[in-house]
Amino acid sequence: AHVLGPLLLSTTLPHKVKVRLVEGNSADLQEAVTKGEIDLAVCLDSAPAPQRSVCLYSEPLCLIGPISNAEAARTGISLAALSAYPLVLGQRTNTPRRLLEDAAARANVSLIIDQELAAASLRRSLILRNGAYTVAPYSMFAEEIERGQLGARRIVAPDLTISMHLVQAETVNSALKQVIFSVINTVVARTPYASAAISSVPLAAE
Protein backbone atom coordinates (compact mmCIF):
# COMPACT_ATOMS: atom_id res chain seq x y z
CA ALA A 1 0.00 0.00 0.00
CA HIS A 2 2.84 2.40 0.83
CA VAL A 3 4.30 1.96 -2.65
CA LEU A 4 1.34 1.37 -4.95
CA GLY A 5 -1.20 3.71 -3.32
CA PRO A 6 0.64 7.00 -3.94
CA LEU A 7 1.64 5.92 -7.45
CA LEU A 8 -1.95 5.09 -8.34
CA LEU A 9 -3.29 8.38 -7.01
CA SER A 10 -0.64 10.37 -8.87
CA THR A 11 -1.35 8.62 -12.18
CA THR A 12 -3.57 10.27 -14.77
CA LEU A 13 -6.76 8.25 -14.84
CA PRO A 14 -9.10 7.70 -17.79
CA HIS A 15 -12.36 9.66 -17.87
CA LYS A 16 -14.91 8.50 -15.26
CA VAL A 17 -12.42 6.16 -13.59
CA LYS A 18 -11.85 6.84 -9.90
CA VAL A 19 -9.55 4.97 -7.52
CA ARG A 20 -10.61 4.32 -3.93
CA LEU A 21 -7.86 2.75 -1.85
CA VAL A 22 -8.61 -0.02 0.64
CA GLU A 23 -5.90 -1.47 2.88
CA GLY A 24 -5.96 -4.95 4.41
CA ASN A 25 -4.35 -8.37 4.44
CA SER A 26 -4.58 -10.68 1.43
CA ALA A 27 -7.47 -12.78 2.79
CA ASP A 28 -9.61 -9.75 3.59
CA LEU A 29 -8.95 -8.10 0.23
CA GLN A 30 -9.69 -11.29 -1.69
CA GLU A 31 -12.97 -11.66 0.21
CA ALA A 32 -13.87 -8.06 -0.64
CA VAL A 33 -13.34 -8.84 -4.34
CA THR A 34 -15.59 -11.90 -4.05
CA LYS A 35 -18.33 -9.85 -2.39
CA GLY A 36 -18.09 -7.16 -5.07
CA GLU A 37 -16.98 -4.52 -2.57
CA ILE A 38 -13.85 -3.77 -4.61
CA ASP A 39 -12.93 -4.44 -8.25
CA LEU A 40 -9.23 -5.27 -7.90
CA ALA A 41 -6.83 -6.27 -5.15
CA VAL A 42 -3.04 -6.35 -5.25
CA CYS A 43 -1.96 -9.07 -2.82
CA LEU A 44 1.15 -10.93 -1.72
CA ASP A 45 -0.80 -14.19 -1.85
CA SER A 46 -2.43 -15.68 -4.94
CA ALA A 47 -6.18 -16.16 -4.77
CA PRO A 48 -7.66 -19.65 -4.36
CA ALA A 49 -10.02 -20.98 -7.01
CA PRO A 50 -12.47 -19.95 -8.32
CA GLN A 51 -11.12 -16.41 -7.92
CA ARG A 52 -9.11 -15.02 -10.82
CA SER A 53 -5.56 -13.87 -10.12
CA VAL A 54 -2.39 -13.27 -12.09
CA CYS A 55 1.20 -12.88 -10.91
CA LEU A 56 2.38 -9.31 -11.60
CA TYR A 57 6.01 -9.48 -10.55
CA SER A 58 8.43 -11.16 -8.17
CA GLU A 59 11.32 -9.81 -6.14
CA PRO A 60 13.66 -11.16 -3.45
CA LEU A 61 13.34 -10.43 0.24
CA CYS A 62 16.08 -8.24 1.71
CA LEU A 63 17.47 -7.36 5.11
CA ILE A 64 16.66 -3.65 5.36
CA GLY A 65 18.04 -1.25 7.94
CA PRO A 66 20.87 1.17 8.75
CA ILE A 67 23.99 1.26 6.57
CA SER A 68 26.84 0.40 8.94
CA ASN A 69 29.21 -0.69 6.19
CA ALA A 70 28.90 0.68 2.65
CA GLU A 71 30.67 -2.31 1.09
CA ALA A 72 28.54 -4.86 2.96
CA ALA A 73 25.40 -2.99 1.94
CA ARG A 74 26.11 -3.95 -1.68
CA THR A 75 26.45 -7.68 -0.96
CA GLY A 76 23.96 -10.39 -0.15
CA ILE A 77 23.46 -11.89 3.28
CA SER A 78 22.85 -15.53 4.08
CA LEU A 79 19.79 -16.71 5.94
CA ALA A 80 22.05 -18.03 8.71
CA ALA A 81 23.64 -14.59 9.17
CA LEU A 82 20.22 -13.06 9.88
CA SER A 83 20.34 -14.69 13.32
CA ALA A 84 22.64 -11.85 14.43
CA TYR A 85 20.04 -9.14 13.73
CA PRO A 86 17.09 -8.29 16.02
CA LEU A 87 14.19 -7.96 13.61
CA VAL A 88 11.01 -5.91 13.50
CA LEU A 89 8.40 -8.02 11.72
CA GLY A 90 4.68 -8.26 11.16
CA GLN A 91 2.46 -10.86 12.75
CA ARG A 92 2.83 -14.54 11.92
CA THR A 93 0.20 -14.30 9.20
CA ASN A 94 2.26 -11.58 7.45
CA THR A 95 3.47 -13.10 4.16
CA PRO A 96 7.14 -11.97 4.28
CA ARG A 97 7.42 -13.19 7.87
CA ARG A 98 5.80 -16.51 7.02
CA LEU A 99 8.22 -17.08 4.14
CA LEU A 100 11.18 -16.10 6.33
CA GLU A 101 10.22 -18.29 9.29
CA ASP A 102 9.42 -21.30 7.09
CA ALA A 103 12.87 -21.03 5.48
CA ALA A 104 14.54 -20.54 8.86
CA ALA A 105 12.82 -23.62 10.27
CA ARG A 106 13.96 -25.75 7.33
CA ALA A 107 17.54 -24.50 7.76
CA ASN A 108 17.46 -24.78 11.57
CA VAL A 109 18.22 -21.06 11.92
CA SER A 110 17.03 -19.21 15.03
CA LEU A 111 15.77 -15.69 14.40
CA ILE A 112 15.57 -12.85 16.91
CA ILE A 113 12.12 -11.23 16.71
CA ASP A 114 12.64 -8.00 18.63
CA GLN A 115 9.24 -6.49 17.82
CA GLU A 116 6.09 -8.06 16.37
CA LEU A 117 3.77 -5.34 15.08
CA ALA A 118 0.55 -5.56 13.10
CA ALA A 119 0.66 -1.94 11.92
CA ALA A 120 2.92 -1.52 8.88
CA SER A 121 3.22 2.20 9.59
CA LEU A 122 4.70 1.53 13.05
CA ARG A 123 7.14 -1.06 11.68
CA ARG A 124 8.20 1.45 9.06
CA SER A 125 8.72 4.16 11.68
CA LEU A 126 11.02 1.93 13.74
CA ILE A 127 13.13 1.13 10.68
CA LEU A 128 13.45 4.76 9.61
CA ARG A 129 13.80 6.47 12.99
CA ASN A 130 15.07 3.91 15.49
CA GLY A 131 17.74 2.13 13.50
CA ALA A 132 15.89 -1.18 13.53
CA TYR A 133 16.09 -3.97 10.94
CA THR A 134 13.37 -5.78 9.05
CA VAL A 135 12.99 -8.30 6.25
CA ALA A 136 10.91 -6.99 3.36
CA PRO A 137 10.89 -6.51 -0.41
CA TYR A 138 13.24 -3.77 -1.66
CA SER A 139 10.32 -1.93 -3.25
CA MET A 140 8.77 -1.18 0.15
CA PHE A 141 11.71 1.07 1.04
CA ALA A 142 12.99 1.95 -2.45
CA GLU A 143 12.90 5.73 -1.99
CA GLU A 144 14.74 5.66 1.34
CA ILE A 145 17.34 3.23 0.01
CA GLU A 146 17.95 5.33 -3.09
CA ARG A 147 18.39 8.44 -0.92
CA GLY A 148 20.99 6.63 1.18
CA GLN A 149 18.88 6.57 4.34
CA LEU A 150 18.73 2.78 4.48
CA GLY A 151 20.63 -0.19 3.16
CA ALA A 152 19.22 -3.36 1.58
CA ARG A 153 21.02 -6.71 1.42
CA ARG A 154 19.46 -9.46 -0.63
CA ILE A 155 18.90 -12.66 1.34
CA VAL A 156 20.76 -15.55 -0.28
CA ALA A 157 21.57 -19.16 0.57
CA PRO A 158 18.72 -19.71 0.08
CA ASP A 159 17.09 -17.03 -2.06
CA LEU A 160 13.74 -15.92 -0.66
CA THR A 161 11.35 -14.54 -3.26
CA ILE A 162 7.96 -12.90 -2.87
CA SER A 163 5.38 -12.33 -5.59
CA MET A 164 2.70 -9.71 -6.09
CA HIS A 165 -0.65 -10.88 -7.47
CA LEU A 166 -3.60 -9.08 -9.02
CA VAL A 167 -6.95 -10.49 -7.91
CA GLN A 168 -9.92 -9.29 -9.93
CA ALA A 169 -13.68 -9.43 -10.13
CA GLU A 170 -15.47 -11.08 -13.04
CA THR A 171 -15.87 -7.79 -14.89
CA VAL A 172 -13.19 -5.12 -14.56
CA ASN A 173 -12.84 -1.75 -16.26
CA SER A 174 -10.13 -2.36 -18.87
CA ALA A 175 -8.77 1.19 -18.50
CA LEU A 176 -8.31 0.72 -14.76
CA LYS A 177 -6.52 -2.55 -15.39
CA GLN A 178 -4.10 -0.83 -17.75
CA VAL A 179 -3.39 1.81 -15.09
CA ILE A 180 -2.54 -0.94 -12.58
CA PHE A 181 -0.14 -2.61 -15.02
CA SER A 182 1.51 0.74 -15.81
CA VAL A 183 2.10 1.41 -12.11
CA ILE A 184 3.49 -2.10 -11.60
CA ASN A 185 5.94 -1.55 -14.46
CA THR A 186 7.14 1.62 -12.69
CA VAL A 187 7.74 -0.35 -9.48
CA VAL A 188 9.61 -3.11 -11.33
CA ALA A 189 11.77 -0.61 -13.22
CA ARG A 190 13.13 0.91 -10.01
CA THR A 191 13.50 -2.34 -8.06
CA PRO A 192 16.78 -4.26 -8.38
CA TYR A 193 16.34 -7.99 -9.04
CA ALA A 194 12.59 -7.62 -9.63
CA SER A 195 11.21 -9.83 -12.36
CA ALA A 196 8.09 -8.71 -14.20
CA ALA A 197 5.52 -11.37 -14.94
CA ILE A 198 2.93 -9.32 -16.81
CA SER A 199 4.51 -8.90 -20.25
CA SER A 200 2.35 -11.72 -21.60
CA VAL A 201 -0.83 -10.63 -19.82
CA PRO A 202 -3.41 -8.90 -22.07
CA LEU A 203 -4.28 -5.45 -20.85
CA ALA A 204 -7.84 -5.52 -22.05
CA ALA A 205 -10.57 -6.89 -19.84
CA GLU A 206 -11.47 -10.44 -20.60
PDB file of C-alpha atoms in Angstrom:
ATOM      1  CA  ALA A   1       0.000   0.000   0.000  1.00  0.00           C
ATOM      2  CA  HIS A   2       2.839   2.402   0.831  1.00  0.00           C
ATOM      3  CA  VAL A   3       4.304   1.961  -2.653  1.00  0.00           C
ATOM      4  CA  LEU A   4       1.336   1.371  -4.950  1.00  0.00           C
ATOM      5  CA  GLY A   5      -1.203   3.707  -3.325  1.00  0.00           C
ATOM      6  CA  PRO A   6       0.644   7.002  -3.936  1.00  0.00           C
ATOM      7  CA  LEU A   7       1.642   5.916  -7.445  1.00  0.00           C
ATOM      8  CA  LEU A   8      -1.953   5.092  -8.338  1.00  0.00           C
ATOM      9  CA  LEU A   9      -3.286   8.376  -7.006  1.00  0.00           C
ATOM     10  CA  SER A  10      -0.636  10.372  -8.872  1.00  0.00           C
ATOM     11  CA  THR A  11      -1.346   8.617 -12.183  1.00  0.00           C
ATOM     12  CA  THR A  12      -3.572  10.273 -14.769  1.00  0.00           C
ATOM     13  CA  LEU A  13      -6.755   8.247 -14.840  1.00  0.00           C
ATOM     14  CA  PRO A  14      -9.099   7.704 -17.794  1.00  0.00           C
ATOM     15  CA  HIS A  15     -12.363   9.658 -17.867  1.00  0.00           C
ATOM     16  CA  LYS A  16     -14.915   8.505 -15.265  1.00  0.00           C
ATOM     17  CA  VAL A  17     -12.415   6.158 -13.587  1.00  0.00           C
ATOM     18  CA  LYS A  18     -11.849   6.841  -9.897  1.00  0.00           C
ATOM     19  CA  VAL A  19      -9.555   4.968  -7.523  1.00  0.00           C
ATOM     20  CA  ARG A  20     -10.613   4.322  -3.934  1.00  0.00           C
ATOM     21  CA  LEU A  21      -7.863   2.753  -1.853  1.00  0.00           C
ATOM     22  CA  VAL A  22      -8.611  -0.020   0.637  1.00  0.00           C
ATOM     23  CA  GLU A  23      -5.895  -1.472   2.875  1.00  0.00           C
ATOM     24  CA  GLY A  24      -5.958  -4.946   4.413  1.00  0.00           C
ATOM     25  CA  ASN A  25      -4.351  -8.373   4.440  1.00  0.00           C
ATOM     26  CA  SER A  26      -4.581 -10.682   1.434  1.00  0.00           C
ATOM     27  CA  ALA A  27      -7.466 -12.783   2.785  1.00  0.00           C
ATOM     28  CA  ASP A  28      -9.612  -9.747   3.593  1.00  0.00           C
ATOM     29  CA  LEU A  29      -8.948  -8.105   0.229  1.00  0.00           C
ATOM     30  CA  GLN A  30      -9.692 -11.294  -1.686  1.00  0.00           C
ATOM     31  CA  GLU A  31     -12.975 -11.662   0.215  1.00  0.00           C
ATOM     32  CA  ALA A  32     -13.866  -8.062  -0.641  1.00  0.00           C
ATOM     33  CA  VAL A  33     -13.342  -8.839  -4.343  1.00  0.00           C
ATOM     34  CA  THR A  34     -15.586 -11.903  -4.051  1.00  0.00           C
ATOM     35  CA  LYS A  35     -18.334  -9.846  -2.392  1.00  0.00           C
ATOM     36  CA  GLY A  36     -18.093  -7.158  -5.071  1.00  0.00           C
ATOM     37  CA  GLU A  37     -16.980  -4.520  -2.571  1.00  0.00           C
ATOM     38  CA  ILE A  38     -13.850  -3.772  -4.606  1.00  0.00           C
ATOM     39  CA  ASP A  39     -12.926  -4.441  -8.249  1.00  0.00           C
ATOM     40  CA  LEU A  40      -9.231  -5.273  -7.898  1.00  0.00           C
ATOM     41  CA  ALA A  41      -6.834  -6.270  -5.152  1.00  0.00           C
ATOM     42  CA  VAL A  42      -3.040  -6.351  -5.248  1.00  0.00           C
ATOM     43  CA  CYS A  43      -1.958  -9.072  -2.819  1.00  0.00           C
ATOM     44  CA  LEU A  44       1.153 -10.928  -1.719  1.00  0.00           C
ATOM     45  CA  ASP A  45      -0.798 -14.187  -1.851  1.00  0.00           C
ATOM     46  CA  SER A  46      -2.430 -15.679  -4.937  1.00  0.00           C
ATOM     47  CA  ALA A  47      -6.175 -16.163  -4.766  1.00  0.00           C
ATOM     48  CA  PRO A  48      -7.658 -19.650  -4.358  1.00  0.00           C
ATOM     49  CA  ALA A  49     -10.024 -20.982  -7.008  1.00  0.00           C
ATOM     50  CA  PRO A  50     -12.467 -19.955  -8.318  1.00  0.00           C
ATOM     51  CA  GLN A  51     -11.119 -16.407  -7.922  1.00  0.00           C
ATOM     52  CA  ARG A  52      -9.106 -15.022 -10.818  1.00  0.00           C
ATOM     53  CA  SER A  53      -5.560 -13.867 -10.125  1.00  0.00           C
ATOM     54  CA  VAL A  54      -2.386 -13.267 -12.085  1.00  0.00           C
ATOM     55  CA  CYS A  55       1.200 -12.878 -10.908  1.00  0.00           C
ATOM     56  CA  LEU A  56       2.379  -9.314 -11.596  1.00  0.00           C
ATOM     57  CA  TYR A  57       6.007  -9.478 -10.546  1.00  0.00           C
ATOM     58  CA  SER A  58       8.430 -11.157  -8.169  1.00  0.00           C
ATOM     59  CA  GLU A  59      11.322  -9.808  -6.136  1.00  0.00           C
ATOM     60  CA  PRO A  60      13.657 -11.156  -3.449  1.00  0.00           C
ATOM     61  CA  LEU A  61      13.336 -10.429   0.237  1.00  0.00           C
ATOM     62  CA  CYS A  62      16.081  -8.239   1.713  1.00  0.00           C
ATOM     63  CA  LEU A  63      17.472  -7.356   5.110  1.00  0.00           C
ATOM     64  CA  ILE A  64      16.655  -3.648   5.358  1.00  0.00           C
ATOM     65  CA  GLY A  65      18.038  -1.251   7.939  1.00  0.00           C
ATOM     66  CA  PRO A  66      20.868   1.170   8.749  1.00  0.00           C
ATOM     67  CA  ILE A  67      23.986   1.256   6.573  1.00  0.00           C
ATOM     68  CA  SER A  68      26.841   0.402   8.938  1.00  0.00           C
ATOM     69  CA  ASN A  69      29.209  -0.692   6.186  1.00  0.00           C
ATOM     70  CA  ALA A  70      28.903   0.680   2.650  1.00  0.00           C
ATOM     71  CA  GLU A  71      30.666  -2.311   1.089  1.00  0.00           C
ATOM     72  CA  ALA A  72      28.542  -4.858   2.962  1.00  0.00           C
ATOM     73  CA  ALA A  73      25.403  -2.993   1.937  1.00  0.00           C
ATOM     74  CA  ARG A  74      26.115  -3.952  -1.681  1.00  0.00           C
ATOM     75  CA  THR A  75      26.451  -7.678  -0.957  1.00  0.00           C
ATOM     76  CA  GLY A  76      23.962 -10.394  -0.153  1.00  0.00           C
ATOM     77  CA  ILE A  77      23.460 -11.894   3.278  1.00  0.00           C
ATOM     78  CA  SER A  78      22.850 -15.535   4.084  1.00  0.00           C
ATOM     79  CA  LEU A  79      19.786 -16.712   5.941  1.00  0.00           C
ATOM     80  CA  ALA A  80      22.049 -18.035   8.712  1.00  0.00           C
ATOM     81  CA  ALA A  81      23.643 -14.590   9.174  1.00  0.00           C
ATOM     82  CA  LEU A  82      20.219 -13.065   9.880  1.00  0.00           C
ATOM     83  CA  SER A  83      20.335 -14.686  13.315  1.00  0.00           C
ATOM     84  CA  ALA A  84      22.640 -11.845  14.433  1.00  0.00           C
ATOM     85  CA  TYR A  85      20.037  -9.136  13.726  1.00  0.00           C
ATOM     86  CA  PRO A  86      17.093  -8.285  16.023  1.00  0.00           C
ATOM     87  CA  LEU A  87      14.187  -7.964  13.609  1.00  0.00           C
ATOM     88  CA  VAL A  88      11.010  -5.908  13.504  1.00  0.00           C
ATOM     89  CA  LEU A  89       8.399  -8.019  11.715  1.00  0.00           C
ATOM     90  CA  GLY A  90       4.681  -8.265  11.158  1.00  0.00           C
ATOM     91  CA  GLN A  91       2.463 -10.859  12.752  1.00  0.00           C
ATOM     92  CA  ARG A  92       2.834 -14.545  11.920  1.00  0.00           C
ATOM     93  CA  THR A  93       0.201 -14.297   9.197  1.00  0.00           C
ATOM     94  CA  ASN A  94       2.257 -11.579   7.445  1.00  0.00           C
ATOM     95  CA  THR A  95       3.470 -13.098   4.163  1.00  0.00           C
ATOM     96  CA  PRO A  96       7.141 -11.966   4.283  1.00  0.00           C
ATOM     97  CA  ARG A  97       7.419 -13.192   7.872  1.00  0.00           C
ATOM     98  CA  ARG A  98       5.796 -16.506   7.023  1.00  0.00           C
ATOM     99  CA  LEU A  99       8.218 -17.084   4.141  1.00  0.00           C
ATOM    100  CA  LEU A 100      11.176 -16.098   6.329  1.00  0.00           C
ATOM    101  CA  GLU A 101      10.222 -18.288   9.286  1.00  0.00           C
ATOM    102  CA  ASP A 102       9.420 -21.296   7.087  1.00  0.00           C
ATOM    103  CA  ALA A 103      12.866 -21.035   5.479  1.00  0.00           C
ATOM    104  CA  ALA A 104      14.544 -20.537   8.856  1.00  0.00           C
ATOM    105  CA  ALA A 105      12.818 -23.617  10.272  1.00  0.00           C
ATOM    106  CA  ARG A 106      13.963 -25.754   7.331  1.00  0.00           C
ATOM    107  CA  ALA A 107      17.538 -24.497   7.757  1.00  0.00           C
ATOM    108  CA  ASN A 108      17.462 -24.778  11.568  1.00  0.00           C
ATOM    109  CA  VAL A 109      18.216 -21.055  11.919  1.00  0.00           C
ATOM    110  CA  SER A 110      17.033 -19.213  15.026  1.00  0.00           C
ATOM    111  CA  LEU A 111      15.774 -15.689  14.399  1.00  0.00           C
ATOM    112  CA  ILE A 112      15.568 -12.845  16.906  1.00  0.00           C
ATOM    113  CA  ILE A 113      12.120 -11.230  16.709  1.00  0.00           C
ATOM    114  CA  ASP A 114      12.640  -7.999  18.631  1.00  0.00           C
ATOM    115  CA  GLN A 115       9.236  -6.492  17.817  1.00  0.00           C
ATOM    116  CA  GLU A 116       6.090  -8.064  16.366  1.00  0.00           C
ATOM    117  CA  LEU A 117       3.766  -5.343  15.081  1.00  0.00           C
ATOM    118  CA  ALA A 118       0.554  -5.556  13.099  1.00  0.00           C
ATOM    119  CA  ALA A 119       0.658  -1.938  11.917  1.00  0.00           C
ATOM    120  CA  ALA A 120       2.916  -1.522   8.878  1.00  0.00           C
ATOM    121  CA  SER A 121       3.223   2.203   9.592  1.00  0.00           C
ATOM    122  CA  LEU A 122       4.699   1.530  13.045  1.00  0.00           C
ATOM    123  CA  ARG A 123       7.137  -1.057  11.684  1.00  0.00           C
ATOM    124  CA  ARG A 124       8.203   1.446   9.064  1.00  0.00           C
ATOM    125  CA  SER A 125       8.722   4.156  11.676  1.00  0.00           C
ATOM    126  CA  LEU A 126      11.022   1.926  13.743  1.00  0.00           C
ATOM    127  CA  ILE A 127      13.129   1.131  10.680  1.00  0.00           C
ATOM    128  CA  LEU A 128      13.446   4.758   9.610  1.00  0.00           C
ATOM    129  CA  ARG A 129      13.798   6.468  12.994  1.00  0.00           C
ATOM    130  CA  ASN A 130      15.065   3.912  15.487  1.00  0.00           C
ATOM    131  CA  GLY A 131      17.745   2.126  13.500  1.00  0.00           C
ATOM    132  CA  ALA A 132      15.890  -1.181  13.527  1.00  0.00           C
ATOM    133  CA  TYR A 133      16.090  -3.968  10.941  1.00  0.00           C
ATOM    134  CA  THR A 134      13.372  -5.781   9.049  1.00  0.00           C
ATOM    135  CA  VAL A 135      12.992  -8.305   6.250  1.00  0.00           C
ATOM    136  CA  ALA A 136      10.913  -6.988   3.363  1.00  0.00           C
ATOM    137  CA  PRO A 137      10.891  -6.505  -0.410  1.00  0.00           C
ATOM    138  CA  TYR A 138      13.243  -3.769  -1.658  1.00  0.00           C
ATOM    139  CA  SER A 139      10.317  -1.927  -3.249  1.00  0.00           C
ATOM    140  CA  MET A 140       8.767  -1.178   0.149  1.00  0.00           C
ATOM    141  CA  PHE A 141      11.710   1.070   1.042  1.00  0.00           C
ATOM    142  CA  ALA A 142      12.992   1.951  -2.450  1.00  0.00           C
ATOM    143  CA  GLU A 143      12.895   5.734  -1.988  1.00  0.00           C
ATOM    144  CA  GLU A 144      14.742   5.663   1.343  1.00  0.00           C
ATOM    145  CA  ILE A 145      17.340   3.231   0.009  1.00  0.00           C
ATOM    146  CA  GLU A 146      17.949   5.328  -3.095  1.00  0.00           C
ATOM    147  CA  ARG A 147      18.386   8.442  -0.919  1.00  0.00           C
ATOM    148  CA  GLY A 148      20.991   6.634   1.184  1.00  0.00           C
ATOM    149  CA  GLN A 149      18.878   6.571   4.340  1.00  0.00           C
ATOM    150  CA  LEU A 150      18.730   2.783   4.484  1.00  0.00           C
ATOM    151  CA  GLY A 151      20.629  -0.188   3.157  1.00  0.00           C
ATOM    152  CA  ALA A 152      19.225  -3.358   1.578  1.00  0.00           C
ATOM    153  CA  ARG A 153      21.024  -6.706   1.423  1.00  0.00           C
ATOM    154  CA  ARG A 154      19.458  -9.461  -0.634  1.00  0.00           C
ATOM    155  CA  ILE A 155      18.902 -12.658   1.339  1.00  0.00           C
ATOM    156  CA  VAL A 156      20.758 -15.551  -0.279  1.00  0.00           C
ATOM    157  CA  ALA A 157      21.574 -19.162   0.571  1.00  0.00           C
ATOM    158  CA  PRO A 158      18.721 -19.713   0.085  1.00  0.00           C
ATOM    159  CA  ASP A 159      17.090 -17.028  -2.059  1.00  0.00           C
ATOM    160  CA  LEU A 160      13.738 -15.918  -0.659  1.00  0.00           C
ATOM    161  CA  THR A 161      11.349 -14.541  -3.258  1.00  0.00           C
ATOM    162  CA  ILE A 162       7.965 -12.904  -2.868  1.00  0.00           C
ATOM    163  CA  SER A 163       5.381 -12.326  -5.591  1.00  0.00           C
ATOM    164  CA  MET A 164       2.701  -9.711  -6.092  1.00  0.00           C
ATOM    165  CA  HIS A 165      -0.646 -10.878  -7.475  1.00  0.00           C
ATOM    166  CA  LEU A 166      -3.601  -9.080  -9.022  1.00  0.00           C
ATOM    167  CA  VAL A 167      -6.953 -10.492  -7.911  1.00  0.00           C
ATOM    168  CA  GLN A 168      -9.916  -9.287  -9.933  1.00  0.00           C
ATOM    169  CA  ALA A 169     -13.678  -9.432 -10.126  1.00  0.00           C
ATOM    170  CA  GLU A 170     -15.468 -11.079 -13.037  1.00  0.00           C
ATOM    171  CA  THR A 171     -15.866  -7.789 -14.888  1.00  0.00           C
ATOM    172  CA  VAL A 172     -13.189  -5.119 -14.555  1.00  0.00           C
ATOM    173  CA  ASN A 173     -12.840  -1.748 -16.256  1.00  0.00           C
ATOM    174  CA  SER A 174     -10.130  -2.358 -18.869  1.00  0.00           C
ATOM    175  CA  ALA A 175      -8.765   1.186 -18.503  1.00  0.00           C
ATOM    176  CA  LEU A 176      -8.311   0.716 -14.757  1.00  0.00           C
ATOM    177  CA  LYS A 177      -6.515  -2.553 -15.386  1.00  0.00           C
ATOM    178  CA  GLN A 178      -4.099  -0.833 -17.750  1.00  0.00           C
ATOM    179  CA  VAL A 179      -3.387   1.813 -15.092  1.00  0.00           C
ATOM    180  CA  ILE A 180      -2.542  -0.938 -12.584  1.00  0.00           C
ATOM    181  CA  PHE A 181      -0.137  -2.606 -15.015  1.00  0.00           C
ATOM    182  CA  SER A 182       1.509   0.737 -15.807  1.00  0.00           C
ATOM    183  CA  VAL A 183       2.102   1.409 -12.110  1.00  0.00           C
ATOM    184  CA  ILE A 184       3.485  -2.099 -11.598  1.00  0.00           C
ATOM    185  CA  ASN A 185       5.943  -1.551 -14.458  1.00  0.00           C
ATOM    186  CA  THR A 186       7.136   1.621 -12.686  1.00  0.00           C
ATOM    187  CA  VAL A 187       7.736  -0.346  -9.481  1.00  0.00           C
ATOM    188  CA  VAL A 188       9.608  -3.107 -11.327  1.00  0.00           C
ATOM    189  CA  ALA A 189      11.775  -0.606 -13.218  1.00  0.00           C
ATOM    190  CA  ARG A 190      13.132   0.911 -10.008  1.00  0.00           C
ATOM    191  CA  THR A 191      13.501  -2.339  -8.064  1.00  0.00           C
ATOM    192  CA  PRO A 192      16.780  -4.264  -8.379  1.00  0.00           C
ATOM    193  CA  TYR A 193      16.341  -7.991  -9.040  1.00  0.00           C
ATOM    194  CA  ALA A 194      12.586  -7.619  -9.634  1.00  0.00           C
ATOM    195  CA  SER A 195      11.205  -9.830 -12.359  1.00  0.00           C
ATOM    196  CA  ALA A 196       8.085  -8.709 -14.200  1.00  0.00           C
ATOM    197  CA  ALA A 197       5.517 -11.366 -14.936  1.00  0.00           C
ATOM    198  CA  ILE A 198       2.935  -9.322 -16.813  1.00  0.00           C
ATOM    199  CA  SER A 199       4.510  -8.898 -20.248  1.00  0.00           C
ATOM    200  CA  SER A 200       2.350 -11.716 -21.601  1.00  0.00           C
ATOM    201  CA  VAL A 201      -0.829 -10.631 -19.821  1.00  0.00           C
ATOM    202  CA  PRO A 202      -3.405  -8.905 -22.069  1.00  0.00           C
ATOM    203  CA  LEU A 203      -4.277  -5.445 -20.853  1.00  0.00           C
ATOM    204  CA  ALA A 204      -7.836  -5.523 -22.046  1.00  0.00           C
ATOM    205  CA  ALA A 205     -10.566  -6.888 -19.838  1.00  0.00           C
ATOM    206  CA  GLU A 206     -11.469 -10.440 -20.600  1.00  0.00           C
TER     207      GLU A 206
END
